[in-house]
Coordinates of C-alpha atoms (C1' of nucleotides) in Angstrom, one line a residue:
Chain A
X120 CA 145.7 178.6 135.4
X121 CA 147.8 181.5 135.3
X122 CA 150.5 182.0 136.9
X123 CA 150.9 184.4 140.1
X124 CA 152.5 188.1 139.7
X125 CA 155.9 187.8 140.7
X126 CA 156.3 184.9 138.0
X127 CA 154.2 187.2 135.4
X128 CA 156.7 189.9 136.4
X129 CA 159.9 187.5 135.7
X130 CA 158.2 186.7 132.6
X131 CA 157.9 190.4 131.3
X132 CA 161.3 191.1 132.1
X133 CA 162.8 188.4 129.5
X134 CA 159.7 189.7 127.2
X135 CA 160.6 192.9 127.7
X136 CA 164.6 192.5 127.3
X137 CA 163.7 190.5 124.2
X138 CA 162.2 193.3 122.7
X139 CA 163.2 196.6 124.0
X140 CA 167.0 195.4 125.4
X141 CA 168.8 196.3 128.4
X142 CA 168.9 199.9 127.7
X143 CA 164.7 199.9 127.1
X144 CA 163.7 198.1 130.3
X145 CA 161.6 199.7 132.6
X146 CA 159.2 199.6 134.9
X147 CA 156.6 200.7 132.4
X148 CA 157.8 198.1 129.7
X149 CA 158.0 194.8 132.0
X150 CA 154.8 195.6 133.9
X151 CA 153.0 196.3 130.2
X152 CA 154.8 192.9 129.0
X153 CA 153.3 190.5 131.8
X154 CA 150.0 192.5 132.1
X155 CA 149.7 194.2 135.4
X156 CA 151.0 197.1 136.9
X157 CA 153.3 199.6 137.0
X158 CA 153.6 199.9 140.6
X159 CA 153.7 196.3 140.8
X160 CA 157.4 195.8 140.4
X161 CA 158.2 197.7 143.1
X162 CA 155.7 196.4 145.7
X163 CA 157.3 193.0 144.9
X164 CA 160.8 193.6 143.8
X165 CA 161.6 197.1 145.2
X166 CA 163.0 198.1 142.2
X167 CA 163.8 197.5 138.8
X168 CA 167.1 196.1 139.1
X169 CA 166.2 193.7 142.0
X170 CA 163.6 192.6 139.1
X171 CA 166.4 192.3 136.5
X172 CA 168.4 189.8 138.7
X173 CA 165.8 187.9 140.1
X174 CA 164.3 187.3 136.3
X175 CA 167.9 186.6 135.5
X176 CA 168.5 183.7 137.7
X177 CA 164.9 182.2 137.5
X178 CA 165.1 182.5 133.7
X179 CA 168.3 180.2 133.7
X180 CA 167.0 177.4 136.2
X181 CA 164.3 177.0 133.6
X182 CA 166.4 176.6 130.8
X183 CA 168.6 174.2 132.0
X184 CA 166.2 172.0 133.1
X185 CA 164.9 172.0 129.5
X186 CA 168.6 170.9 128.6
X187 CA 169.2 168.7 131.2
X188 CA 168.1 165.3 129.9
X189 CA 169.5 165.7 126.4
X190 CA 172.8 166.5 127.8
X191 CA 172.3 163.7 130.0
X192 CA 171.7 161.8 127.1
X193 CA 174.7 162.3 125.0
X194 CA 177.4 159.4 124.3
X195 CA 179.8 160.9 122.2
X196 CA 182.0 164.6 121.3
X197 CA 180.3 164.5 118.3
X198 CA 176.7 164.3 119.9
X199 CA 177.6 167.4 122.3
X200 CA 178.5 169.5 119.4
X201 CA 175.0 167.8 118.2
X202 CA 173.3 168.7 120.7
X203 CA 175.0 172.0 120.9
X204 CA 174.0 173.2 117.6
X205 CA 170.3 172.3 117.9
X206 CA 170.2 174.1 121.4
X207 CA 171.4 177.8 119.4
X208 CA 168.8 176.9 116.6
X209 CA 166.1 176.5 119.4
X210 CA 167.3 179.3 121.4
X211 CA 167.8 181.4 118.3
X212 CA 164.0 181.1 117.5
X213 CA 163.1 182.0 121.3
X214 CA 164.9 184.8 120.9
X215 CA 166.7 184.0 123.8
X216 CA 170.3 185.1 122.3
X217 CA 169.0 189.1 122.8
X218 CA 168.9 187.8 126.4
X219 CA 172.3 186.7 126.7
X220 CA 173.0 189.7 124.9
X221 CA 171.3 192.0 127.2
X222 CA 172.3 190.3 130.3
X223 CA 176.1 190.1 129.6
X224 CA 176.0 193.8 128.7
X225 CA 173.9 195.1 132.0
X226 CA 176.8 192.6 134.1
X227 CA 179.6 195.1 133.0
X228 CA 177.7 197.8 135.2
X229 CA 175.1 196.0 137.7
X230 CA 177.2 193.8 140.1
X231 CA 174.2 191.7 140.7
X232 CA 173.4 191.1 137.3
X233 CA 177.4 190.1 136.7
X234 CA 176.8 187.7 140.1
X235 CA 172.9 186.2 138.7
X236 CA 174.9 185.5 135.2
X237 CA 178.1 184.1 137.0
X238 CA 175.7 181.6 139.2
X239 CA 173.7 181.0 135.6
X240 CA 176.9 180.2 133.5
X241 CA 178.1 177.7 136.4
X242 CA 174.6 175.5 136.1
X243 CA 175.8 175.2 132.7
X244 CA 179.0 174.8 133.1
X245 CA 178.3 171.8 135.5
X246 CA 176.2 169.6 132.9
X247 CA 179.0 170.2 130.0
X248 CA 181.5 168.9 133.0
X249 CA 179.4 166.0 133.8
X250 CA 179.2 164.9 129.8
X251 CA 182.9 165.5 129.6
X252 CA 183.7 163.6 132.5
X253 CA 181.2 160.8 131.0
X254 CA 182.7 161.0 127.3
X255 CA 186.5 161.3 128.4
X256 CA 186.1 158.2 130.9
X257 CA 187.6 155.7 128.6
X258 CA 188.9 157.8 126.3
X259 CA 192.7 159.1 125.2
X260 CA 191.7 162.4 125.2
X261 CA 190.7 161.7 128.6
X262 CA 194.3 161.5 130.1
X263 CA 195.2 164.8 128.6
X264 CA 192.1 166.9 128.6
X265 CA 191.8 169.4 131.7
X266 CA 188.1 168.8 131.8
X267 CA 187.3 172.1 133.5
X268 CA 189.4 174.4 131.1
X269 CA 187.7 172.7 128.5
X270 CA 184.2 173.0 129.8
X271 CA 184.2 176.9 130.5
X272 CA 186.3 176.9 126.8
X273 CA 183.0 174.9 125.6
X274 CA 180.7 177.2 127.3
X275 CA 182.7 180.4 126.3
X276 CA 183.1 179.1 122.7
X277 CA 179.0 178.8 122.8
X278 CA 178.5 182.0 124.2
X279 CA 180.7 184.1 121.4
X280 CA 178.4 182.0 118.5
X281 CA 175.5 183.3 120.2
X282 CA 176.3 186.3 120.4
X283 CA 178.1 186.5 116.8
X284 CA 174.7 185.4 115.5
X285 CA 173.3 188.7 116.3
X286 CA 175.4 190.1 113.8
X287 CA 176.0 187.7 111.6
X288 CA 174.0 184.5 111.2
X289 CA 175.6 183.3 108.3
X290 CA 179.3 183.3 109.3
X291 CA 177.6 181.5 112.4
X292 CA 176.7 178.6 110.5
X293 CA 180.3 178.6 108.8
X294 CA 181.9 178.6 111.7
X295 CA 179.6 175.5 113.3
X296 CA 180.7 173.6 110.3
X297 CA 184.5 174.4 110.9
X298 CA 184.0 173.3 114.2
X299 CA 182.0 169.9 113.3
X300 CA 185.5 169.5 111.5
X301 CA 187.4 169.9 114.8
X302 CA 185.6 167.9 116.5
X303 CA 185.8 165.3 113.6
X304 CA 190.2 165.2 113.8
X305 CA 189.5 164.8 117.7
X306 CA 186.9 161.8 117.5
X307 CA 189.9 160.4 114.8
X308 CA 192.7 161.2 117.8
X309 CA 190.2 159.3 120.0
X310 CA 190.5 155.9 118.0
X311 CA 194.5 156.0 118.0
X312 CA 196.7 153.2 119.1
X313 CA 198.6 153.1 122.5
X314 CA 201.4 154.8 120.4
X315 CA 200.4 157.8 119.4
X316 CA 198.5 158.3 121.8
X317 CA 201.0 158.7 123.9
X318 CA 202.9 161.1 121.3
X319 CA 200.0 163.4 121.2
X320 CA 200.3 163.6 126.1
X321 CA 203.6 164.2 125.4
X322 CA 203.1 167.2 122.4
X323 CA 200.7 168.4 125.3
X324 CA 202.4 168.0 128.5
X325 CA 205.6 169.7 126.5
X326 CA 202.8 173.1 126.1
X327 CA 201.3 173.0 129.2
X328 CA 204.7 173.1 130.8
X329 CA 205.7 176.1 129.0
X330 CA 202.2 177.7 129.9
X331 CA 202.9 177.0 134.0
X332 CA 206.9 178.1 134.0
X333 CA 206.0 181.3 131.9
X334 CA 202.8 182.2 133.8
X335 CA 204.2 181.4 137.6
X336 CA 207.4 183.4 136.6
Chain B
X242 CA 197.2 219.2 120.1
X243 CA 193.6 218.0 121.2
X244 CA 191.1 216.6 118.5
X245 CA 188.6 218.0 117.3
X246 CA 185.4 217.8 118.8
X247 CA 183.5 214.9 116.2
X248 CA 185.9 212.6 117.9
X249 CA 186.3 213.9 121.3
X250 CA 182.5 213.0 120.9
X251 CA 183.1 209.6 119.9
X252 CA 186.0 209.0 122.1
X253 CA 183.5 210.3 124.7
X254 CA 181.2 207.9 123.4
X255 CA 183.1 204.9 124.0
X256 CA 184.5 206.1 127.2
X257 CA 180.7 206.4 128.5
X258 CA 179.6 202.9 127.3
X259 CA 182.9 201.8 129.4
X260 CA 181.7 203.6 132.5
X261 CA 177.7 203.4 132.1
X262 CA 176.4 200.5 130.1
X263 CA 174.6 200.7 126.6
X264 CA 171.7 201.4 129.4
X265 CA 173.8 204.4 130.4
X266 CA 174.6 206.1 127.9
X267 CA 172.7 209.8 126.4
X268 CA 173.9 213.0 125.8
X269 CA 174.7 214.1 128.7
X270 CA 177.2 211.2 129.7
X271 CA 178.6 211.3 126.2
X272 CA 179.0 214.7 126.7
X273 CA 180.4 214.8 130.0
X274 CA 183.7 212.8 129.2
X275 CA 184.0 214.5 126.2
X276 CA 184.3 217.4 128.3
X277 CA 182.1 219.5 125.6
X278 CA 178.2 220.5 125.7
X279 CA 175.1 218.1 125.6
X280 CA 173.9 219.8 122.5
X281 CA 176.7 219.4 120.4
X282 CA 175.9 215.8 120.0
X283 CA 172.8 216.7 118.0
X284 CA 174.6 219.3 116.5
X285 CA 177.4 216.9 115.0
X286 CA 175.4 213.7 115.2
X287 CA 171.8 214.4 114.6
X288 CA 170.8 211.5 117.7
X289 CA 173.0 209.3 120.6
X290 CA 172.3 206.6 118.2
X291 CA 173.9 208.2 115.3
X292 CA 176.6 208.9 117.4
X293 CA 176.7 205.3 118.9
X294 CA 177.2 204.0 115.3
X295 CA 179.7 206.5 114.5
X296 CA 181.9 205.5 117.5
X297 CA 181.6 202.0 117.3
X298 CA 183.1 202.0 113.6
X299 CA 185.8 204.5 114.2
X300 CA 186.6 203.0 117.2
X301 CA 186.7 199.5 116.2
X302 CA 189.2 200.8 113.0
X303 CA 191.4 202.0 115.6
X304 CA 191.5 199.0 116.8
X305 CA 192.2 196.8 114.1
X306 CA 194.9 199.4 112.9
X307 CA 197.0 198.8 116.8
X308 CA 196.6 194.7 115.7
X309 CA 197.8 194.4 112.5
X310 CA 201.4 194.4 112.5
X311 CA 201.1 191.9 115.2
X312 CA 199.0 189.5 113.0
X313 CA 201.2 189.7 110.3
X314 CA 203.7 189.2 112.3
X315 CA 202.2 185.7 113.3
X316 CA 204.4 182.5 112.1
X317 CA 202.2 179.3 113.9
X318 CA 199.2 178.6 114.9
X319 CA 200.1 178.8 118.3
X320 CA 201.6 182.3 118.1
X321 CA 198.2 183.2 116.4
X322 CA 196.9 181.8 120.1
X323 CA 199.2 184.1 121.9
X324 CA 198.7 187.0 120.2
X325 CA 195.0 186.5 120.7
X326 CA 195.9 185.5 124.7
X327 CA 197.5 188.3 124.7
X328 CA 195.2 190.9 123.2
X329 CA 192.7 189.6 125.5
X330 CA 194.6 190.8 128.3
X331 CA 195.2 193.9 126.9
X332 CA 191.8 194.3 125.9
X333 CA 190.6 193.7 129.1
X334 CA 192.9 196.0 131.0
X335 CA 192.0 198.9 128.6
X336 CA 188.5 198.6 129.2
X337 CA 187.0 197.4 125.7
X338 CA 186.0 194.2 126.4
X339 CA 183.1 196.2 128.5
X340 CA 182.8 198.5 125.4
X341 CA 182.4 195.4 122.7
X342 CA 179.6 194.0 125.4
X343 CA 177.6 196.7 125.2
X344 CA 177.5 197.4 121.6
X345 CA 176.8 193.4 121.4
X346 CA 173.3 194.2 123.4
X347 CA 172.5 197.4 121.0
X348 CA 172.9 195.3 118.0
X349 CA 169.9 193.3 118.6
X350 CA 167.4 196.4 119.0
X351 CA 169.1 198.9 117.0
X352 CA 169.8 198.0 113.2
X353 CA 172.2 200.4 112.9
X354 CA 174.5 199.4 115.5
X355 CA 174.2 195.9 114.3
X356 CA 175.4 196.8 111.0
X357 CA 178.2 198.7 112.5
X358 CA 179.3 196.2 114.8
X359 CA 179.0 193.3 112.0
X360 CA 181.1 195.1 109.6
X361 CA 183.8 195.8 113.0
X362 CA 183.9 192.3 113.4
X363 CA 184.7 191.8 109.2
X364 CA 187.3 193.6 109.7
X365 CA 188.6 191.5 112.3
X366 CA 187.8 188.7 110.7
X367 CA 189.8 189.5 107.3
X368 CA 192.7 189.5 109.4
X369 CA 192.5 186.2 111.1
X370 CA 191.6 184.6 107.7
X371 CA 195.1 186.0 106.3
X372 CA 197.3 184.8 109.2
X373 CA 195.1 181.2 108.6
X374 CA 196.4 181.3 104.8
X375 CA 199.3 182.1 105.7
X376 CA 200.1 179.8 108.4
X377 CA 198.2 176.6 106.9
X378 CA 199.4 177.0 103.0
X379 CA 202.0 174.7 103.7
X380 CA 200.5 172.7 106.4
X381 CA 198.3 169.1 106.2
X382 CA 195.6 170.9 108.5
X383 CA 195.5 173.4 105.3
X384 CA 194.4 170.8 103.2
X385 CA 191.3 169.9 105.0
X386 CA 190.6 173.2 107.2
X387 CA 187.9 175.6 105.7
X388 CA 189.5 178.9 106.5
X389 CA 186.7 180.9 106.1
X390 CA 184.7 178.9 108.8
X391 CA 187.6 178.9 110.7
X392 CA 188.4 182.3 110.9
X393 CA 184.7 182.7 112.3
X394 CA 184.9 180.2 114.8
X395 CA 187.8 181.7 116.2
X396 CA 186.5 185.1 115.9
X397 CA 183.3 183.6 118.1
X398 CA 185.4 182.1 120.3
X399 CA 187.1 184.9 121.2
X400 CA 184.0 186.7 121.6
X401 CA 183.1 184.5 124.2
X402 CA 185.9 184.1 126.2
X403 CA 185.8 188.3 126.3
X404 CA 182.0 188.0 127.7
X405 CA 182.6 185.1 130.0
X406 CA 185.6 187.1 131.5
X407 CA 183.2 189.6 132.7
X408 CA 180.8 187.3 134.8
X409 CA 183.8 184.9 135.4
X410 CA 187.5 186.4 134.8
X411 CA 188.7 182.8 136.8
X412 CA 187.1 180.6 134.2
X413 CA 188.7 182.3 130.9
X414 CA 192.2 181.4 132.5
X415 CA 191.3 177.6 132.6
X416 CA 189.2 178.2 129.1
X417 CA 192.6 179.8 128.1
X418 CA 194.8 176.8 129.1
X419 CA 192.2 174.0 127.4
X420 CA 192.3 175.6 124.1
X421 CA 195.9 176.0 124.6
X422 CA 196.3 172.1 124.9
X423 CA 194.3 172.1 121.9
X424 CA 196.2 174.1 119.8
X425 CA 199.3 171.4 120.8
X426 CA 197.2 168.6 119.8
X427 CA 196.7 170.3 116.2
X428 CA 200.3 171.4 116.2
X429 CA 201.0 167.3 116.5
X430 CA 199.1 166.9 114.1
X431 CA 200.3 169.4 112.1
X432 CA 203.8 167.5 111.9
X433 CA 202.2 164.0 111.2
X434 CA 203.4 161.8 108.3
X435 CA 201.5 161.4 104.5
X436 CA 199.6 158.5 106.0
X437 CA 198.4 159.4 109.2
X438 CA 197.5 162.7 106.8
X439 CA 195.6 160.7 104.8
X440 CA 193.6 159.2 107.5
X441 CA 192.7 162.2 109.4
X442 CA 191.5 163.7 106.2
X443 CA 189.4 161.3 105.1
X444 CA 187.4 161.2 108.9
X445 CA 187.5 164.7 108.4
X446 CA 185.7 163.9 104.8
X447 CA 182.9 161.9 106.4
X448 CA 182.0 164.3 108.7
X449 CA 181.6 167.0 106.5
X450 CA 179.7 164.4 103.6
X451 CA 177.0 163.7 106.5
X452 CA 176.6 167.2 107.4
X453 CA 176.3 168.8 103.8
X454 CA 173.6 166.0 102.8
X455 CA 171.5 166.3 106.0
X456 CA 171.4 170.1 105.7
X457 CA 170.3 169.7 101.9
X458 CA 168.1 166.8 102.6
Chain C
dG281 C1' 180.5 226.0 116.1
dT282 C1' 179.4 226.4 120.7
dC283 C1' 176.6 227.8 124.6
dT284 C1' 172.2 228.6 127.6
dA285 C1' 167.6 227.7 128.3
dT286 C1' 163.8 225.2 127.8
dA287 C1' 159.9 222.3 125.9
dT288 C1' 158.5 217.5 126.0
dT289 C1' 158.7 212.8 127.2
dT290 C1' 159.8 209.1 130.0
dA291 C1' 161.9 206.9 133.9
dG292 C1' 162.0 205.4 139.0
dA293 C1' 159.6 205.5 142.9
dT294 C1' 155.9 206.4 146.5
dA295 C1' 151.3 207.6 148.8
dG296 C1' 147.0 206.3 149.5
dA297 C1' 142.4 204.5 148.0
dC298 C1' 140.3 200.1 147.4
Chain D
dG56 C1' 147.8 192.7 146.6
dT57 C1' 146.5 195.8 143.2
dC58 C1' 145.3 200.2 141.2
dT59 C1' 145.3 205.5 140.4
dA60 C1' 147.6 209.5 140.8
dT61 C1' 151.6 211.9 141.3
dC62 C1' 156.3 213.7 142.6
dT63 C1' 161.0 214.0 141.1
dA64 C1' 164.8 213.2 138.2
dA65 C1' 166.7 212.5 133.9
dA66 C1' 166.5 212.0 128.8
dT67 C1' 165.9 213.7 123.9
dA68 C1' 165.8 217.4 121.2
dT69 C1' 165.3 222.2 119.7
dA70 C1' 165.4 227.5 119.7
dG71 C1' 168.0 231.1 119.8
dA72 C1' 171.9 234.1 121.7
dC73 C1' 176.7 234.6 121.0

DNA sequence: GTCTATATTTAGATAGAC
DNA sequence: GTCTATCTAAATATAGAC
C-alpha cells in the first residue's frame, strides 16, 4: 500500500531537491514530485520550510538505519574505509550527494535546516564512534587516537568527497585510493612492537601539547 | 577609486550568496549590494546564472591569488596543516565558507556553475600538489605517497571540514585536533630509518596491488 | 551605460467547496 | 483531508527614455 501524505510529501521533497536543488523547491515542485497537492504542504506542514526540515531529519533516520548493520559489522580500519567507499558509490547512484549538497547550502540561511542537519550528522557521527571505539579497543592507535576528533574528522573527510564528486568524480576516486594508502601505513603502525609504539604516543603527545598551550594562550 | 560595475556585480554576487543562499539569490539581491540597478545584470551578464558563473571564477582567482605566497612559503607537512587550519579560520570569518556552500548546491543542477566551481577547485588543487612535491621530494612518505591523489583527498577534506563547520562549528575543532595527531604520526614516520622504510612501503604495496586488481577484475 | 516602467511567470499562502 | 480558485509578492527579462 501506499504510503500516507505527509510521508509522500517527505518523499517529494528529497525527489524534488534531487532534481530541481535548493534554490528550485517549492510548493509546486514537491507537491507535483509525490503526487498530490499543492495546497497540501501547507495544510500539513504550514509552510515550505517546515517541510524542508522535517524531510530533512526523516530522510536521515532512514539512511542510517540502512547503514547501521554494516557498520556494526565492521572488524577492521581498513573495512570502514571499505565500507565507506561502497556507501558514496551507493549514495552516488541514489543521487543522494545533490541532497547533502542542497541541505548543507539551505543550513547557511535556514536555522532549522543547519539544526535538522546538525542532529542528522550526529546519528552518524555516533555509529563511526561506536566502530572506532570497537576497532581501537586493543589497538596502539587506541592509546593515542582522540576517538571523537577522529570521528567528526571521519565524517567531515566523507562529507568533502561527496561533495567534491559533484564536481569532479574522477579526482574523487584518486583521492579514495590515496586514502586506502593512509589507512594502509596506519593498519602497519597498528602491528608495531611495544617500542615503537610508544615512540609514535610520544611524537603525538609532543603535538598535541603544542596544540593546547598555543590554543589556551 | 571604485570598480567598475562588471565587478561590483560580481562582488555583489558573492556578497548575496553570503547573505541569502544560492535559493536567495536574483537580480534584485545581486543588485542591491552592488548598490547599482536590477537591469544592469542582464545588461552586463545576459542571466543571474551567467553572472553566478562569472563570480564564482573571478572570485575564486582572487582567492587563490591572497594564498599563494603562503603555500609557497610551506616547509612541512605540518605547516601545510596550519596554513590550511589557518585559512579555515579566516575563511570562515570572512564569510566564504557560506559562499563555497552554496555554489556547491548550484553545481549539481546547473552545468555551468559546476564547471566553474570544478575548475576553482583545480586551481586550488595545483597548489597543494606543488607544496606536496615540494615537501615529500626528499621524504620516505614521497616514495610511496601518490601526490596527485593526495592533493585531492586533502582538498576534500578540507571541503568537508568547511561544511561541517556550518551545521557543527564545535566538531571541526575536535576534527581539527584528530588530523593534527595524524599529521604527528606521519611526521614520525617521516623520520623513520631505511628499514622500518622498507616495511611500511611494502604494506603500503599490498594495499594498493589488491585494490588495482579488484577494480580491473 | 544606466535608469524607469512594465510584461510575464512563478512562488508562498489562504479561503472555501467537497 | 483533499481539491479548486485565487490573492499577493517576488522573480526574470525586456523596451525604451535618457
Amino acid at each position: 500500500m501506499s504510503p500516507d501524505t505527509r510521508t509522500r510529501l517527505m518523499e517529494g521533497t528529497i525527489a524534488a531537491l534531487r532534481t530541481h536543488g535548493i534554490a528550485g523547491v517549492s510548493a509546486r515542485t514537491i507537491a507535483a514530485a509525490a503526487g498530490v497537492n499543492q495546497a497540501l504542504v501547507f495544510y500539513h506542514f504550514g509552510s515550505v520550510d517546515e517541510l524542508l526540515t522535517a524531510a530533512c531529519r526523516w530522510s536521515t533516520e532512514e539512511q542510517v538505519a540502512e547503514y547501521q548493520e554494516r557498520f556494526a559489522a565492521v572488524g577492521s580500519l581498513r573495512e570502514l574505509q571499505t565500507v565507506g567507499r561502497e556507501m558514496h558509490a551507493q549514495e552516488r547512484a541514489a543521487g543522494n550527494i545533490t541532497v547533502l549538497a542542497q541541505l548543507l547550502a539551505g543550513a547557511h540561511t535556514n536555522p532549522a535546516i543547519a539544526a535538522a542537519t546538525r542532529d542528522s550528522f550526529a546519528l552518524w557521527i555516533a555509529e563511526i564512534e561506536k566502530a572506532l571505539v570497537r576497532l581501537l579497543a586493543d589497538s596502539p592507535l587506541g592509546e593515542i587516537a582522540d576517538v571523537p576528533g577522529l570521528a567528526r574528522a571521519i565524517c567531515a573527510s566523507f562529507i568533502g568527497m561527496e561533495l567534491y564528486d559533484g564536481v569532479d568524480p574522477d579526482g574523487v576516486e584518486l583521492a579514495f585510493d590515496a586514502l586506502d594508502q593512509l589507512g594502509a601505513v596506519l593498519e602497519y603502525l597498528d602491528g608495531l612492537g611495544p617500542t615503537a609504539r610508544r615512540a609514535v604516543r610520544a611524537a603525538v603527545r609532543r603535538t598535541v601539547k603544542k596544540k593546547t598551550s598555543s590554543a589556551s594562550g
